Amino acid sequence: GAGVSQTPSNKVTEKGKYVELRCDPISGHTALYWYRQSLGQGPEFLIYFQGTGAADDSGLPNDRFFAVRPEGSVSTLKIQRTERGDSAVYLCASSLGDTLTDTQYFGPGTRLTVL
Amino acid sequence: GESVGLHLPTLSVQEGDNSIINCAYSNSASDYFIWYKQESGKGPQFIIDIRSNMDKRQGQRVTVLLNKTVKHLSLQIAATQPGDSAVYFCAEYNLGGSYIPTFGRGTSLIVHP
């Protein structure tokens, strides 16, 4: 079956612009995670959804970052007033959500470049 | 602050050799660990996990060892193949506190044919 998909695969934007990154999780997965990965580093947690609600958004770096999952499936990560330091690969993962140790399946990521 | 880290950023081996990738963690409350493999242009892929009540777990060609005394985790890959070339991350969880994983920097494994 289809895995986690993310669009766009690459996004180049200018400093100060607004961007939206989309994640389509595996069908039936109730848990969805967003991570940010800088070059040479491991993924850094941003936000976790269980269903439609953000169960944990403690990883969002500041109020320029926001994410939604209105119907409990597709999620959008929104970044306002982008800064050069926001450049990274943004990864999405989903899991069944039945238990805390359910395997997370990652998408290929969106590479964001802020000029 | 407490973090997960890897000793060797790059490991080069010959095809057929056994590989050992190491990870040190500093959060003594961590009780669940996962090794991920990340190929270029892809997201991390689950390889194997281990809970803190175990010190060894085996999968297909992979073995994870956990030494809680020295807070050390290792991933052993038997008969390494070129397809094993990737970056490997360990991730730690404190299931009693948060189910959000903390990832280390990663080790790049290069397998020469």
PDB file of C-alpha atoms in Angstrom:
ATOM      1  CA  GLY A   1       0.000   0.000   0.000  1.00  0.00           C
ATOM      2  CA  ALA A   2       0.956   3.643  -0.216  1.00  0.00           C
ATOM      3  CA  GLY A   3       3.284   5.059   2.365  1.00  0.00           C
ATOM      4  CA  VAL A   4       3.429   8.521   3.839  1.00  0.00           C
ATOM      5  CA  SER A   5       3.632  11.161   1.139  1.00  0.00           C
ATOM      6  CA  GLN A   6       4.736  14.755   1.447  1.00  0.00           C
ATOM      7  CA  THR A   7       4.370  17.640  -0.939  1.00  0.00           C
ATOM      8  CA  PRO A   8       6.145  19.501  -2.285  1.00  0.00           C
ATOM      9  CA  SER A   9       9.378  17.553  -2.261  1.00  0.00           C
ATOM     10  CA  ASN A  10      11.307  20.817  -2.537  1.00  0.00           C
ATOM     11  CA  LYS A  11      10.300  24.347  -1.706  1.00  0.00           C
ATOM     12  CA  VAL A  12      12.406  27.432  -2.255  1.00  0.00           C
ATOM     13  CA  THR A  13      11.107  30.660  -0.828  1.00  0.00           C
ATOM     14  CA  GLU A  14      12.312  34.101   0.104  1.00  0.00           C
ATOM     15  CA  LYS A  15      12.830  35.369   3.599  1.00  0.00           C
ATOM     16  CA  GLY A  16       9.619  36.718   5.049  1.00  0.00           C
ATOM     17  CA  LYS A  17       7.296  34.620   2.895  1.00  0.00           C
ATOM     18  CA  TYR A  18       4.631  32.177   4.080  1.00  0.00           C
ATOM     19  CA  VAL A  19       4.853  28.469   3.243  1.00  0.00           C
ATOM     20  CA  GLU A  20       2.642  25.429   3.655  1.00  0.00           C
ATOM     21  CA  LEU A  21       3.931  21.873   3.712  1.00  0.00           C
ATOM     22  CA  ARG A  22       1.541  18.969   3.288  1.00  0.00           C
ATOM     23  CA  CYS A  23       1.595  15.464   4.697  1.00  0.00           C
ATOM     24  CA  ASP A  24      -0.624  12.561   3.636  1.00  0.00           C
ATOM     25  CA  PRO A  25      -0.318   9.801   6.245  1.00  0.00           C
ATOM     26  CA  ILE A  26      -0.920   6.122   5.758  1.00  0.00           C
ATOM     27  CA  SER A  27      -4.642   5.442   5.622  1.00  0.00           C
ATOM     28  CA  GLY A  28      -6.025   4.490   9.002  1.00  0.00           C
ATOM     29  CA  HIS A  29      -3.146   5.916  11.009  1.00  0.00           C
ATOM     30  CA  THR A  30      -4.483   8.117  13.774  1.00  0.00           C
ATOM     31  CA  ALA A  31      -1.132   9.465  14.982  1.00  0.00           C
ATOM     32  CA  LEU A  32       0.842  11.959  12.924  1.00  0.00           C
ATOM     33  CA  TYR A  33       4.167  13.599  13.731  1.00  0.00           C
ATOM     34  CA  TRP A  34       6.131  16.472  12.247  1.00  0.00           C
ATOM     35  CA  TYR A  35       9.907  16.672  12.592  1.00  0.00           C
ATOM     36  CA  ARG A  36      12.585  19.009  11.297  1.00  0.00           C
ATOM     37  CA  GLN A  37      15.967  17.705  10.204  1.00  0.00           C
ATOM     38  CA  SER A  38      18.983  19.894   9.629  1.00  0.00           C
ATOM     39  CA  LEU A  39      21.958  18.683   7.625  1.00  0.00           C
ATOM     40  CA  GLY A  40      23.952  16.083   9.510  1.00  0.00           C
ATOM     41  CA  GLN A  41      21.513  16.002  12.401  1.00  0.00           C
ATOM     42  CA  GLY A  42      18.814  13.654  13.562  1.00  0.00           C
ATOM     43  CA  PRO A  43      15.146  14.590  13.263  1.00  0.00           C
ATOM     44  CA  GLU A  44      13.908  17.090  15.817  1.00  0.00           C
ATOM     45  CA  PHE A  45      10.338  16.729  17.051  1.00  0.00           C
ATOM     46  CA  LEU A  46       7.934  19.565  16.278  1.00  0.00           C
ATOM     47  CA  ILE A  47       4.343  18.458  16.888  1.00  0.00           C
ATOM     48  CA  TYR A  48       2.242  15.342  17.367  1.00  0.00           C
ATOM     49  CA  PHE A  49      -1.410  14.820  16.434  1.00  0.00           C
ATOM     50  CA  GLN A  50      -3.728  12.148  17.727  1.00  0.00           C
ATOM     51  CA  GLY A  51      -6.698  12.359  15.431  1.00  0.00           C
ATOM     52  CA  THR A  52      -7.591  15.972  14.750  1.00  0.00           C
ATOM     53  CA  GLY A  53      -6.070  17.442  17.868  1.00  0.00           C
ATOM     54  CA  ALA A  54      -2.492  18.437  18.595  1.00  0.00           C
ATOM     55  CA  ALA A  55      -1.592  16.210  21.522  1.00  0.00           C
ATOM     56  CA  ASP A  56       1.846  17.743  21.931  1.00  0.00           C
ATOM     57  CA  ASP A  57       3.149  20.876  20.217  1.00  0.00           C
ATOM     58  CA  SER A  58       6.046  21.453  22.568  1.00  0.00           C
ATOM     59  CA  GLY A  59       8.599  21.161  19.768  1.00  0.00           C
ATOM     60  CA  LEU A  60       7.349  24.074  17.703  1.00  0.00           C
ATOM     61  CA  PRO A  61      10.175  26.626  17.900  1.00  0.00           C
ATOM     62  CA  ASN A  62       8.011  29.754  17.997  1.00  0.00           C
ATOM     63  CA  ASP A  63       4.632  31.134  17.044  1.00  0.00           C
ATOM     64  CA  ARG A  64       5.578  31.425  13.372  1.00  0.00           C
ATOM     65  CA  PHE A  65       5.043  27.669  13.155  1.00  0.00           C
ATOM     66  CA  PHE A  66       1.584  26.173  13.159  1.00  0.00           C
ATOM     67  CA  ALA A  67       0.105  22.846  12.061  1.00  0.00           C
ATOM     68  CA  VAL A  68      -3.392  21.589  11.459  1.00  0.00           C
ATOM     69  CA  ARG A  69      -5.081  18.290  10.798  1.00  0.00           C
ATOM     70  CA  PRO A  70      -8.745  19.246  10.404  1.00  0.00           C
ATOM     71  CA  GLU A  71     -10.155  15.861   9.392  1.00  0.00           C
ATOM     72  CA  GLY A  72      -7.741  13.588  11.182  1.00  0.00           C
ATOM     73  CA  SER A  73      -5.923  12.585   8.027  1.00  0.00           C
ATOM     74  CA  VAL A  74      -3.961  15.102   5.938  1.00  0.00           C
ATOM     75  CA  SER A  75      -1.884  17.589   7.901  1.00  0.00           C
ATOM     76  CA  THR A  76      -0.427  20.926   6.897  1.00  0.00           C
ATOM     77  CA  LEU A  77       2.564  22.560   8.545  1.00  0.00           C
ATOM     78  CA  LYS A  78       2.446  26.323   8.136  1.00  0.00           C
ATOM     79  CA  ILE A  79       5.391  28.643   8.572  1.00  0.00           C
ATOM     80  CA  GLN A  80       4.884  32.408   8.607  1.00  0.00           C
ATOM     81  CA  ARG A  81       7.522  35.051   7.943  1.00  0.00           C
ATOM     82  CA  THR A  82      10.118  32.466   7.041  1.00  0.00           C
ATOM     83  CA  GLU A  83      13.708  32.989   8.121  1.00  0.00           C
ATOM     84  CA  ARG A  84      16.904  31.552   6.692  1.00  0.00           C
ATOM     85  CA  GLY A  85      17.273  29.443   9.807  1.00  0.00           C
ATOM     86  CA  ASP A  86      14.058  27.638   8.902  1.00  0.00           C
ATOM     87  CA  SER A  87      15.867  25.933   6.028  1.00  0.00           C
ATOM     88  CA  ALA A  88      15.791  22.201   6.692  1.00  0.00           C
ATOM     89  CA  VAL A  89      14.074  18.995   5.660  1.00  0.00           C
ATOM     90  CA  TYR A  90      10.639  18.732   7.236  1.00  0.00           C
ATOM     91  CA  LEU A  91       9.639  15.137   7.865  1.00  0.00           C
ATOM     92  CA  CYS A  92       6.219  13.758   8.558  1.00  0.00           C
ATOM     93  CA  ALA A  93       5.546  10.363  10.123  1.00  0.00           C
ATOM     94  CA  SER A  94       2.398   8.453  10.956  1.00  0.00           C
ATOM     95  CA  SER A  95       1.587   5.476  13.128  1.00  0.00           C
ATOM     96  CA  LEU A  96      -1.467   3.434  14.011  1.00  0.00           C
ATOM     97  CA  GLY A  97      -1.659   5.311  17.281  1.00  0.00           C
ATOM     98  CA  ASP A  98      -2.949   2.403  19.315  1.00  0.00           C
ATOM     99  CA  THR A  99       0.080   2.253  21.587  1.00  0.00           C
ATOM    100  CA  LEU A 100       2.856   4.668  22.389  1.00  0.00           C
ATOM    101  CA  THR A 101       5.477   2.448  20.781  1.00  0.00           C
ATOM    102  CA  ASP A 102       3.695   1.947  17.476  1.00  0.00           C
ATOM    103  CA  THR A 103       6.163   2.050  14.613  1.00  0.00           C
ATOM    104  CA  GLN A 104       6.389   5.451  12.988  1.00  0.00           C
ATOM    105  CA  TYR A 105       6.492   5.412   9.200  1.00  0.00           C
ATOM    106  CA  PHE A 106       8.247   8.422   7.747  1.00  0.00           C
ATOM    107  CA  GLY A 107       7.635  10.235   4.517  1.00  0.00           C
ATOM    108  CA  PRO A 108      10.485  11.372   2.243  1.00  0.00           C
ATOM    109  CA  GLY A 109      10.356  14.899   3.589  1.00  0.00           C
ATOM    110  CA  THR A 110      10.052  18.373   2.126  1.00  0.00           C
ATOM    111  CA  ARG A 111      13.321  20.223   1.674  1.00  0.00           C
ATOM    112  CA  LEU A 112      12.681  23.872   2.504  1.00  0.00           C
ATOM    113  CA  THR A 113      15.215  26.472   1.435  1.00  0.00           C
ATOM    114  CA  VAL A 114      14.755  30.056   2.577  1.00  0.00           C
ATOM    115  CA  LEU A 115      16.839  32.514   0.590  1.00  0.00           C
TER     116      LEU A 115
ATOM    117  CA  GLY B   1      21.207  19.116  28.644  1.00  0.00           C
ATOM    118  CA  GLU B   2      20.595  15.419  28.232  1.00  0.00           C
ATOM    119  CA  SER B   3      20.986  14.131  24.706  1.00  0.00           C
ATOM    120  CA  VAL B   4      21.555  11.165  22.504  1.00  0.00           C
ATOM    121  CA  GLY B   5      24.820  11.044  20.602  1.00  0.00           C
ATOM    122  CA  LEU B   6      26.909   8.814  18.375  1.00  0.00           C
ATOM    123  CA  HIS B   7      30.622   8.166  18.751  1.00  0.00           C
ATOM    124  CA  LEU B   8      31.559   7.739  15.091  1.00  0.00           C
ATOM    125  CA  PRO B   9      30.134  10.045  12.463  1.00  0.00           C
ATOM    126  CA  THR B  10      31.399   7.879   9.563  1.00  0.00           C
ATOM    127  CA  LEU B  11      32.067   4.167   9.336  1.00  0.00           C
ATOM    128  CA  SER B  12      33.560   2.571   6.237  1.00  0.00           C
ATOM    129  CA  VAL B  13      33.531  -1.197   5.827  1.00  0.00           C
ATOM    130  CA  GLN B  14      34.031  -3.770   3.127  1.00  0.00           C
ATOM    131  CA  GLU B  15      31.133  -5.776   1.816  1.00  0.00           C
ATOM    132  CA  GLY B  16      30.735  -8.928   3.876  1.00  0.00           C
ATOM    133  CA  ASP B  17      32.260  -7.444   7.022  1.00  0.00           C
ATOM    134  CA  ASN B  18      30.306  -7.025  10.212  1.00  0.00           C
ATOM    135  CA  SER B  19      29.506  -3.424  11.181  1.00  0.00           C
ATOM    136  CA  ILE B  20      29.046  -1.990  14.626  1.00  0.00           C
ATOM    137  CA  ILE B  21      27.450   1.412  15.120  1.00  0.00           C
ATOM    138  CA  ASN B  22      27.492   2.899  18.588  1.00  0.00           C
ATOM    139  CA  CYS B  23      25.266   5.311  20.449  1.00  0.00           C
ATOM    140  CA  ALA B  24      25.655   6.911  23.863  1.00  0.00           C
ATOM    141  CA  TYR B  25      22.659   8.267  25.707  1.00  0.00           C
ATOM    142  CA  SER B  26      22.652  10.366  28.832  1.00  0.00           C
ATOM    143  CA  ASN B  27      19.034  10.276  30.002  1.00  0.00           C
ATOM    144  CA  SER B  28      18.953   7.508  32.583  1.00  0.00           C
ATOM    145  CA  ALA B  29      15.146   7.603  32.483  1.00  0.00           C
ATOM    146  CA  SER B  30      15.061   6.466  28.853  1.00  0.00           C
ATOM    147  CA  ASP B  31      13.434   3.070  28.646  1.00  0.00           C
ATOM    148  CA  TYR B  32      12.858   2.427  24.973  1.00  0.00           C
ATOM    149  CA  PHE B  33      15.249   2.711  22.047  1.00  0.00           C
ATOM    150  CA  ILE B  34      14.957   2.437  18.290  1.00  0.00           C
ATOM    151  CA  TRP B  35      17.520   2.247  15.533  1.00  0.00           C
ATOM    152  CA  TYR B  36      16.576   3.911  12.249  1.00  0.00           C
ATOM    153  CA  LYS B  37      18.177   3.725   8.822  1.00  0.00           C
ATOM    154  CA  GLN B  38      17.972   6.755   6.559  1.00  0.00           C
ATOM    155  CA  GLU B  39      18.951   6.533   2.917  1.00  0.00           C
ATOM    156  CA  SER B  40      19.660   9.636   0.893  1.00  0.00           C
ATOM    157  CA  GLY B  41      16.506  11.519   0.008  1.00  0.00           C
ATOM    158  CA  LYS B  42      14.287   9.323   2.147  1.00  0.00           C
ATOM    159  CA  GLY B  43      12.819   9.449   5.614  1.00  0.00           C
ATOM    160  CA  PRO B  44      14.117   7.306   8.465  1.00  0.00           C
ATOM    161  CA  GLN B  45      13.103   3.667   8.391  1.00  0.00           C
ATOM    162  CA  PHE B  46      12.596   1.562  11.509  1.00  0.00           C
ATOM    163  CA  ILE B  47      15.177  -1.220  11.864  1.00  0.00           C
ATOM    164  CA  ILE B  48      14.891  -2.648  15.350  1.00  0.00           C
ATOM    165  CA  ASP B  49      13.869  -1.625  18.829  1.00  0.00           C
ATOM    166  CA  ILE B  50      14.689  -2.636  22.372  1.00  0.00           C
ATOM    167  CA  ARG B  51      13.179  -1.962  25.758  1.00  0.00           C
ATOM    168  CA  SER B  52      15.232  -1.268  28.819  1.00  0.00           C
ATOM    169  CA  ASN B  53      14.294  -4.591  30.422  1.00  0.00           C
ATOM    170  CA  MET B  54      16.338  -6.333  27.731  1.00  0.00           C
ATOM    171  CA  ASP B  55      20.042  -6.199  26.936  1.00  0.00           C
ATOM    172  CA  LYS B  56      19.980  -7.818  23.521  1.00  0.00           C
ATOM    173  CA  ARG B  57      17.545  -8.207  20.671  1.00  0.00           C
ATOM    174  CA  GLN B  58      18.101  -9.835  17.319  1.00  0.00           C
ATOM    175  CA  GLY B  59      16.506  -9.272  13.963  1.00  0.00           C
ATOM    176  CA  GLN B  60      17.379 -10.320  10.476  1.00  0.00           C
ATOM    177  CA  ARG B  61      21.146  -9.649  10.167  1.00  0.00           C
ATOM    178  CA  VAL B  62      20.888  -7.004  12.879  1.00  0.00           C
ATOM    179  CA  THR B  63      21.410  -7.143  16.615  1.00  0.00           C
ATOM    180  CA  VAL B  64      20.919  -4.345  19.111  1.00  0.00           C
ATOM    181  CA  LEU B  65      22.773  -4.422  22.406  1.00  0.00           C
ATOM    182  CA  LEU B  66      21.852  -2.250  25.358  1.00  0.00           C
ATOM    183  CA  ASN B  67      24.161  -1.584  28.281  1.00  0.00           C
ATOM    184  CA  LYS B  68      22.213   0.446  30.803  1.00  0.00           C
ATOM    185  CA  THR B  69      25.135   0.618  33.208  1.00  0.00           C
ATOM    186  CA  VAL B  70      27.154   2.793  30.857  1.00  0.00           C
ATOM    187  CA  LYS B  71      24.162   4.092  28.913  1.00  0.00           C
ATOM    188  CA  HIS B  72      25.356   2.645  25.642  1.00  0.00           C
ATOM    189  CA  LEU B  73      23.513   1.207  22.679  1.00  0.00           C
ATOM    190  CA  SER B  74      24.976  -0.520  19.646  1.00  0.00           C
ATOM    191  CA  LEU B  75      23.699  -1.810  16.338  1.00  0.00           C
ATOM    192  CA  GLN B  76      25.489  -4.754  14.813  1.00  0.00           C
ATOM    193  CA  ILE B  77      24.949  -5.555  11.158  1.00  0.00           C
ATOM    194  CA  ALA B  78      26.156  -8.950  10.001  1.00  0.00           C
ATOM    195  CA  ALA B  79      27.579  -9.522   6.520  1.00  0.00           C
ATOM    196  CA  THR B  80      27.186  -5.866   5.563  1.00  0.00           C
ATOM    197  CA  GLN B  81      25.949  -5.264   2.042  1.00  0.00           C
ATOM    198  CA  PRO B  82      26.191  -2.205  -0.222  1.00  0.00           C
ATOM    199  CA  GLY B  83      22.460  -1.698   0.317  1.00  0.00           C
ATOM    200  CA  ASP B  84      23.184  -1.105   3.985  1.00  0.00           C
ATOM    201  CA  SER B  85      24.949   2.143   3.117  1.00  0.00           C
ATOM    202  CA  ALA B  86      22.966   4.869   4.836  1.00  0.00           C
ATOM    203  CA  VAL B  87      22.902   7.078   7.909  1.00  0.00           C
ATOM    204  CA  TYR B  88      21.902   5.273  11.083  1.00  0.00           C
ATOM    205  CA  PHE B  89      20.245   7.018  14.018  1.00  0.00           C
ATOM    206  CA  CYS B  90      19.415   5.846  17.453  1.00  0.00           C
ATOM    207  CA  ALA B  91      16.412   7.355  19.167  1.00  0.00           C
ATOM    208  CA  GLU B  92      15.510   7.230  22.825  1.00  0.00           C
ATOM    209  CA  TYR B  93      12.175   7.417  24.552  1.00  0.00           C
ATOM    210  CA  ASN B  94      11.133   7.954  28.123  1.00  0.00           C
ATOM    211  CA  LEU B  95       7.755   6.272  27.958  1.00  0.00           C
ATOM    212  CA  GLY B  96       6.933   7.299  31.477  1.00  0.00           C
ATOM    213  CA  GLY B  97       7.434  10.935  30.687  1.00  0.00           C
ATOM    214  CA  SER B  98       7.020  11.561  26.978  1.00  0.00           C
ATOM    215  CA  TYR B  99       6.502   9.354  23.980  1.00  0.00           C
ATOM    216  CA  ILE B 100       8.381  11.775  21.783  1.00  0.00           C
ATOM    217  CA  PRO B 101      11.719  10.374  20.590  1.00  0.00           C
ATOM    218  CA  THR B 102      15.018  12.175  20.878  1.00  0.00           C
ATOM    219  CA  PHE B 103      17.339  11.397  17.986  1.00  0.00           C
ATOM    220  CA  GLY B 104      21.104  11.482  17.953  1.00  0.00           C
ATOM    221  CA  ARG B 105      23.272  12.959  15.175  1.00  0.00           C
ATOM    222  CA  GLY B 106      23.652   9.806  13.140  1.00  0.00           C
ATOM    223  CA  THR B 107      26.474   7.686  11.767  1.00  0.00           C
ATOM    224  CA  SER B 108      27.103   7.396   8.076  1.00  0.00           C
ATOM    225  CA  LEU B 109      27.810   3.796   7.089  1.00  0.00           C
ATOM    226  CA  ILE B 110      29.669   3.361   3.799  1.00  0.00           C
ATOM    227  CA  VAL B 111      29.939  -0.163   2.429  1.00  0.00           C
ATOM    228  CA  HIS B 112      32.565  -0.732  -0.238  1.00  0.00           C
ATOM    229  CA  PRO B 113      31.900  -3.543  -2.723  1.00  0.00           C
TER     230      PRO B 113
END
